[in-house]
Amino acid sequence: DTGVSQDPRHKITKRGQNVTFRCDPISEHNRLYWYRQTLGQGPEFLTYFQNEAQLEKSRLLSDRFSAERPKGSFSTLEIQRTEQGDSAMYLCASRGAGASYGQYFGPGTRLTVT
Amino acid sequence: AQKVTQAQTEISVVEKEDVTLDCVYETRDTTYYLFWYKQPPSGELVFLIRRNSFDEQNEISGRYSWNFQKSTSSFNFTITASQVVDSAVYFCALTFYGGATNKLIFGTGTLLAVQP
């Protein structure tokens, strides 16, 4: 399978706990995105990496959120001190160089904070 | 500011009917890309088509066709002879061509239910 993969697919956690999600992009793609999708809404941009550099962060990404892409390959998204409002689907996407390329999405990680 | 509007929240059709999903966008940019994605119940967003702002030719791919009209800022999607497997949420999205990020701005989606 050469698509974008995400792990875990589902995560249930208690409020106040920390969670970490992983995304493995398509191998030749150097651009990586994180989005968040809540019920009944379209995905909303969170952050963007080009290789290992995090070049843009959305205002949605509060101080409790941190993302890394240490070697320009896989990426992690960590949420500290989770809140119920963090419950959502977290989507990762990657694309190749050049704006004409579409973004290819992984299956997402569904987070439920109880 | 960039914005995508999908006014149709839900559409229900019977199999073999044709259906059109509407997408209206707002942008001050002169160069941009428009996309359609399909999100089946499994949750994964599936890329369907990309169209750049310089190309207003309509496109057909099998049962799918897209109508891009800059004059009305619309990028509508038609499924001909719909099938039950077409049931999904469909999202229209927009990105600025020259930006460093090329992040996607999504509409709120249209839930299409195709009844057998």
Short mmCIF file of C-alpha atoms in Angstrom, two decimals:
data_model
loop_
_atom_site.label_atom_id
_atom_site.label_comp_id
_atom_site.label_asym_id
_atom_site.label_seq_id
_atom_site.Cartn_x
_atom_site.Cartn_y
_atom_site.Cartn_z
CA ASP A 1 0.00 0.00 0.00
CA THR A 2 1.63 3.24 -1.10
CA GLY A 3 -1.02 5.64 0.21
CA VAL A 4 -0.97 7.89 3.25
CA SER A 5 -1.30 5.94 6.48
CA GLN A 6 -2.29 7.11 9.94
CA ASP A 7 -2.10 5.47 13.31
CA PRO A 8 -4.13 4.89 15.36
CA ARG A 9 -7.42 4.92 13.50
CA HIS A 10 -9.39 5.49 16.67
CA LYS A 11 -8.42 6.90 20.04
CA ILE A 12 -10.56 7.29 23.12
CA THR A 13 -9.02 9.23 25.95
CA LYS A 14 -10.05 10.95 29.14
CA ARG A 15 -10.00 14.68 29.45
CA GLY A 16 -6.63 15.93 30.56
CA GLN A 17 -4.61 13.10 29.01
CA ASN A 18 -2.03 13.56 26.28
CA VAL A 19 -2.39 11.83 22.92
CA THR A 20 -0.08 11.45 19.94
CA PHE A 21 -0.99 10.57 16.38
CA ARG A 22 1.30 9.45 13.60
CA CYS A 23 1.13 10.05 9.85
CA ASP A 24 3.22 8.34 7.18
CA PRO A 25 2.93 10.21 3.88
CA ILE A 26 3.39 8.86 0.38
CA SER A 27 7.13 8.25 0.21
CA GLU A 28 8.03 10.67 -2.56
CA HIS A 29 5.90 13.51 -1.17
CA ASN A 30 7.83 16.21 0.67
CA ARG A 31 4.76 18.28 1.64
CA LEU A 32 2.63 17.20 4.58
CA TYR A 33 -0.54 18.69 6.05
CA TRP A 34 -2.67 18.14 9.13
CA TYR A 35 -6.37 18.97 9.10
CA ARG A 36 -9.14 18.62 11.65
CA GLN A 37 -12.69 17.68 10.78
CA THR A 38 -15.63 17.95 13.15
CA LEU A 39 -19.02 16.41 12.57
CA GLY A 40 -20.89 17.94 9.66
CA GLN A 41 -18.03 20.18 8.65
CA GLY A 42 -15.31 20.15 6.05
CA PRO A 43 -11.69 19.63 7.06
CA GLU A 44 -9.93 22.68 8.50
CA PHE A 45 -6.21 23.29 8.05
CA LEU A 46 -4.02 22.93 11.13
CA THR A 47 -0.40 22.93 9.99
CA TYR A 48 1.95 22.38 7.06
CA PHE A 49 5.42 20.89 6.67
CA GLN A 50 7.78 21.11 3.75
CA ASN A 51 10.36 18.43 4.38
CA GLU A 52 11.14 18.79 8.10
CA ALA A 53 10.28 22.49 8.33
CA GLN A 54 6.95 23.52 9.79
CA LEU A 55 6.09 26.51 7.62
CA GLU A 56 2.58 27.41 8.69
CA LYS A 57 0.35 26.91 11.71
CA SER A 58 -3.31 27.77 11.88
CA ARG A 59 -4.80 29.80 14.71
CA LEU A 60 -6.75 26.62 15.45
CA LEU A 61 -3.51 25.10 16.67
CA SER A 62 -3.47 26.17 20.29
CA ASP A 63 -0.44 25.89 22.56
CA ARG A 64 -1.62 22.44 23.58
CA PHE A 65 -0.99 21.16 20.06
CA SER A 66 2.43 20.39 18.67
CA ALA A 67 3.46 18.77 15.42
CA GLU A 68 6.79 17.47 14.25
CA ARG A 69 8.32 15.93 11.19
CA PRO A 70 11.83 15.21 12.40
CA LYS A 71 13.40 13.64 9.33
CA GLY A 72 11.08 14.92 6.68
CA SER A 73 9.30 11.60 6.48
CA PHE A 74 6.60 10.67 9.02
CA SER A 75 4.93 13.28 11.19
CA THR A 76 3.42 13.28 14.67
CA LEU A 77 0.68 15.45 16.11
CA GLU A 78 0.49 15.66 19.89
CA ILE A 79 -2.34 17.12 21.92
CA GLN A 80 -1.59 17.83 25.55
CA ARG A 81 -4.21 18.08 28.29
CA THR A 82 -7.01 17.06 25.95
CA GLU A 83 -10.39 18.76 26.20
CA GLN A 84 -13.78 17.55 25.01
CA GLY A 85 -13.66 20.14 22.25
CA ASP A 86 -10.67 18.32 20.78
CA SER A 87 -12.93 15.42 19.77
CA ALA A 88 -12.70 15.28 15.99
CA MET A 89 -11.23 13.43 13.05
CA TYR A 90 -7.58 14.34 12.50
CA LEU A 91 -6.58 13.99 8.87
CA CYS A 92 -3.13 13.91 7.36
CA ALA A 93 -2.46 14.66 3.71
CA SER A 94 0.62 14.76 1.53
CA ARG A 95 1.50 16.00 -1.91
CA GLY A 96 4.46 16.26 -4.22
CA ALA A 97 6.30 19.42 -5.24
CA GLY A 98 4.39 21.89 -7.40
CA ALA A 99 1.09 23.56 -6.64
CA SER A 100 -0.67 21.62 -9.36
CA TYR A 101 -0.55 18.45 -7.36
CA GLY A 102 -3.58 17.42 -5.39
CA GLN A 103 -3.33 16.47 -1.75
CA TYR A 104 -3.80 12.82 -0.92
CA PHE A 105 -5.41 12.06 2.40
CA GLY A 106 -4.97 9.27 4.89
CA PRO A 107 -7.86 7.48 6.61
CA GLY A 108 -7.75 9.79 9.61
CA THR A 109 -7.56 9.31 13.36
CA ARG A 110 -10.86 9.71 15.15
CA LEU A 111 -10.32 11.15 18.62
CA THR A 112 -12.98 10.96 21.30
CA VAL A 113 -12.32 12.79 24.56
CA THR A 114 -14.56 11.67 27.41
CA ALA B 1 -10.52 35.95 2.00
CA GLN B 2 -11.16 32.58 0.41
CA LYS B 3 -14.43 30.77 0.95
CA VAL B 4 -16.23 27.76 -0.49
CA THR B 5 -19.98 27.37 -0.22
CA GLN B 6 -21.86 24.14 -0.76
CA ALA B 7 -25.45 25.17 -0.19
CA GLN B 8 -26.88 21.66 -0.56
CA THR B 9 -26.53 19.93 2.78
CA GLU B 10 -28.16 16.65 1.75
CA ILE B 11 -29.43 15.23 -1.52
CA SER B 12 -31.35 12.00 -1.91
CA VAL B 13 -31.86 10.38 -5.30
CA VAL B 14 -32.95 7.03 -6.62
CA GLU B 15 -30.42 4.90 -8.43
CA LYS B 16 -29.90 5.80 -12.10
CA GLU B 17 -30.98 9.39 -11.61
CA ASP B 18 -28.57 12.16 -12.54
CA VAL B 19 -27.53 14.50 -9.74
CA THR B 20 -25.61 17.78 -9.64
CA LEU B 21 -23.69 19.01 -6.62
CA ASP B 22 -23.19 22.75 -6.45
CA CYS B 23 -20.04 24.59 -5.40
CA VAL B 24 -19.59 28.36 -5.28
CA TYR B 25 -16.29 29.90 -4.28
CA GLU B 26 -14.92 33.30 -3.34
CA THR B 27 -11.36 34.41 -3.84
CA ARG B 28 -9.50 37.57 -4.74
CA ASP B 29 -6.69 35.54 -6.24
CA THR B 30 -6.44 35.34 -10.01
CA THR B 31 -4.65 31.99 -9.98
CA TYR B 32 -6.12 29.18 -7.97
CA TYR B 33 -7.04 25.52 -8.02
CA LEU B 34 -10.39 23.91 -7.34
CA PHE B 35 -10.88 20.34 -6.19
CA TRP B 36 -13.57 17.80 -5.50
CA TYR B 37 -13.13 15.07 -2.91
CA LYS B 38 -15.37 12.15 -1.98
CA GLN B 39 -15.66 10.96 1.62
CA PRO B 40 -17.40 7.58 1.89
CA PRO B 41 -18.61 6.25 5.25
CA SER B 42 -15.15 4.82 5.90
CA GLY B 43 -13.95 8.40 6.33
CA GLU B 44 -11.02 8.62 3.92
CA LEU B 45 -11.08 11.59 1.56
CA VAL B 46 -10.70 10.43 -2.03
CA PHE B 47 -9.32 12.89 -4.58
CA LEU B 48 -11.60 13.18 -7.64
CA ILE B 49 -10.48 16.13 -9.71
CA ARG B 50 -8.31 19.26 -9.80
CA ARG B 51 -9.01 22.25 -12.03
CA ASN B 52 -6.88 25.38 -12.37
CA SER B 53 -8.35 28.83 -12.82
CA PHE B 54 -6.99 29.18 -16.35
CA ASP B 55 -8.79 26.17 -17.69
CA GLU B 56 -12.54 26.51 -18.01
CA GLN B 57 -13.00 23.45 -20.13
CA ASN B 58 -15.54 21.07 -18.77
CA GLU B 59 -14.27 17.63 -17.94
CA ILE B 60 -15.86 14.22 -18.12
CA SER B 61 -14.59 11.07 -16.50
CA GLY B 62 -16.91 8.14 -16.91
CA ARG B 63 -20.13 8.98 -15.11
CA TYR B 64 -18.61 12.08 -13.54
CA SER B 65 -18.49 15.52 -15.13
CA TRP B 66 -17.48 18.93 -13.89
CA ASN B 67 -18.65 22.37 -15.02
CA PHE B 68 -16.31 25.26 -14.16
CA GLN B 69 -17.62 28.79 -14.76
CA LYS B 70 -15.45 31.68 -13.62
CA SER B 71 -18.18 34.19 -14.46
CA THR B 72 -20.36 32.76 -11.69
CA SER B 73 -17.49 31.44 -9.50
CA SER B 74 -18.96 27.98 -9.65
CA PHE B 75 -17.49 24.51 -10.00
CA ASN B 76 -20.38 22.07 -10.14
CA PHE B 77 -20.15 18.29 -10.18
CA THR B 78 -22.61 16.01 -11.96
CA ILE B 79 -22.97 12.28 -11.51
CA THR B 80 -24.83 10.62 -14.35
CA ALA B 81 -26.83 7.47 -13.74
CA SER B 82 -26.06 7.46 -10.02
CA GLN B 83 -25.30 4.22 -8.21
CA VAL B 84 -25.59 3.20 -4.58
CA VAL B 85 -21.77 3.20 -4.35
CA ASP B 86 -21.84 6.94 -5.03
CA SER B 87 -23.39 7.51 -1.60
CA ALA B 88 -20.91 9.67 0.30
CA VAL B 89 -20.17 13.19 1.41
CA TYR B 90 -18.67 15.27 -1.37
CA PHE B 91 -16.44 18.24 -0.67
CA CYS B 92 -15.41 21.08 -2.91
CA ALA B 93 -12.13 22.80 -2.04
CA LEU B 94 -10.03 25.76 -3.13
CA THR B 95 -6.36 26.68 -2.89
CA PHE B 96 -4.33 29.68 -3.93
CA TYR B 97 -1.85 28.74 -6.64
CA GLY B 98 1.05 30.99 -5.65
CA GLY B 99 0.96 30.48 -1.91
CA ALA B 100 3.75 28.77 -0.05
CA THR B 101 1.39 26.39 1.67
CA ASN B 102 -1.33 25.58 -0.84
CA LYS B 103 -3.59 24.61 2.04
CA LEU B 104 -7.07 23.58 1.03
CA ILE B 105 -10.14 25.59 1.97
CA PHE B 106 -13.09 23.21 2.09
CA GLY B 107 -16.82 23.72 1.87
CA THR B 108 -19.10 22.08 4.39
CA GLY B 109 -19.86 19.18 2.08
CA THR B 110 -22.95 17.67 0.49
CA LEU B 111 -24.23 14.32 1.70
CA LEU B 112 -25.44 12.31 -1.27
CA ALA B 113 -27.69 9.34 -0.57
CA VAL B 114 -28.46 7.09 -3.53
CA GLN B 115 -31.37 4.81 -2.85
CA PRO B 116 -31.64 1.45 -4.65
#
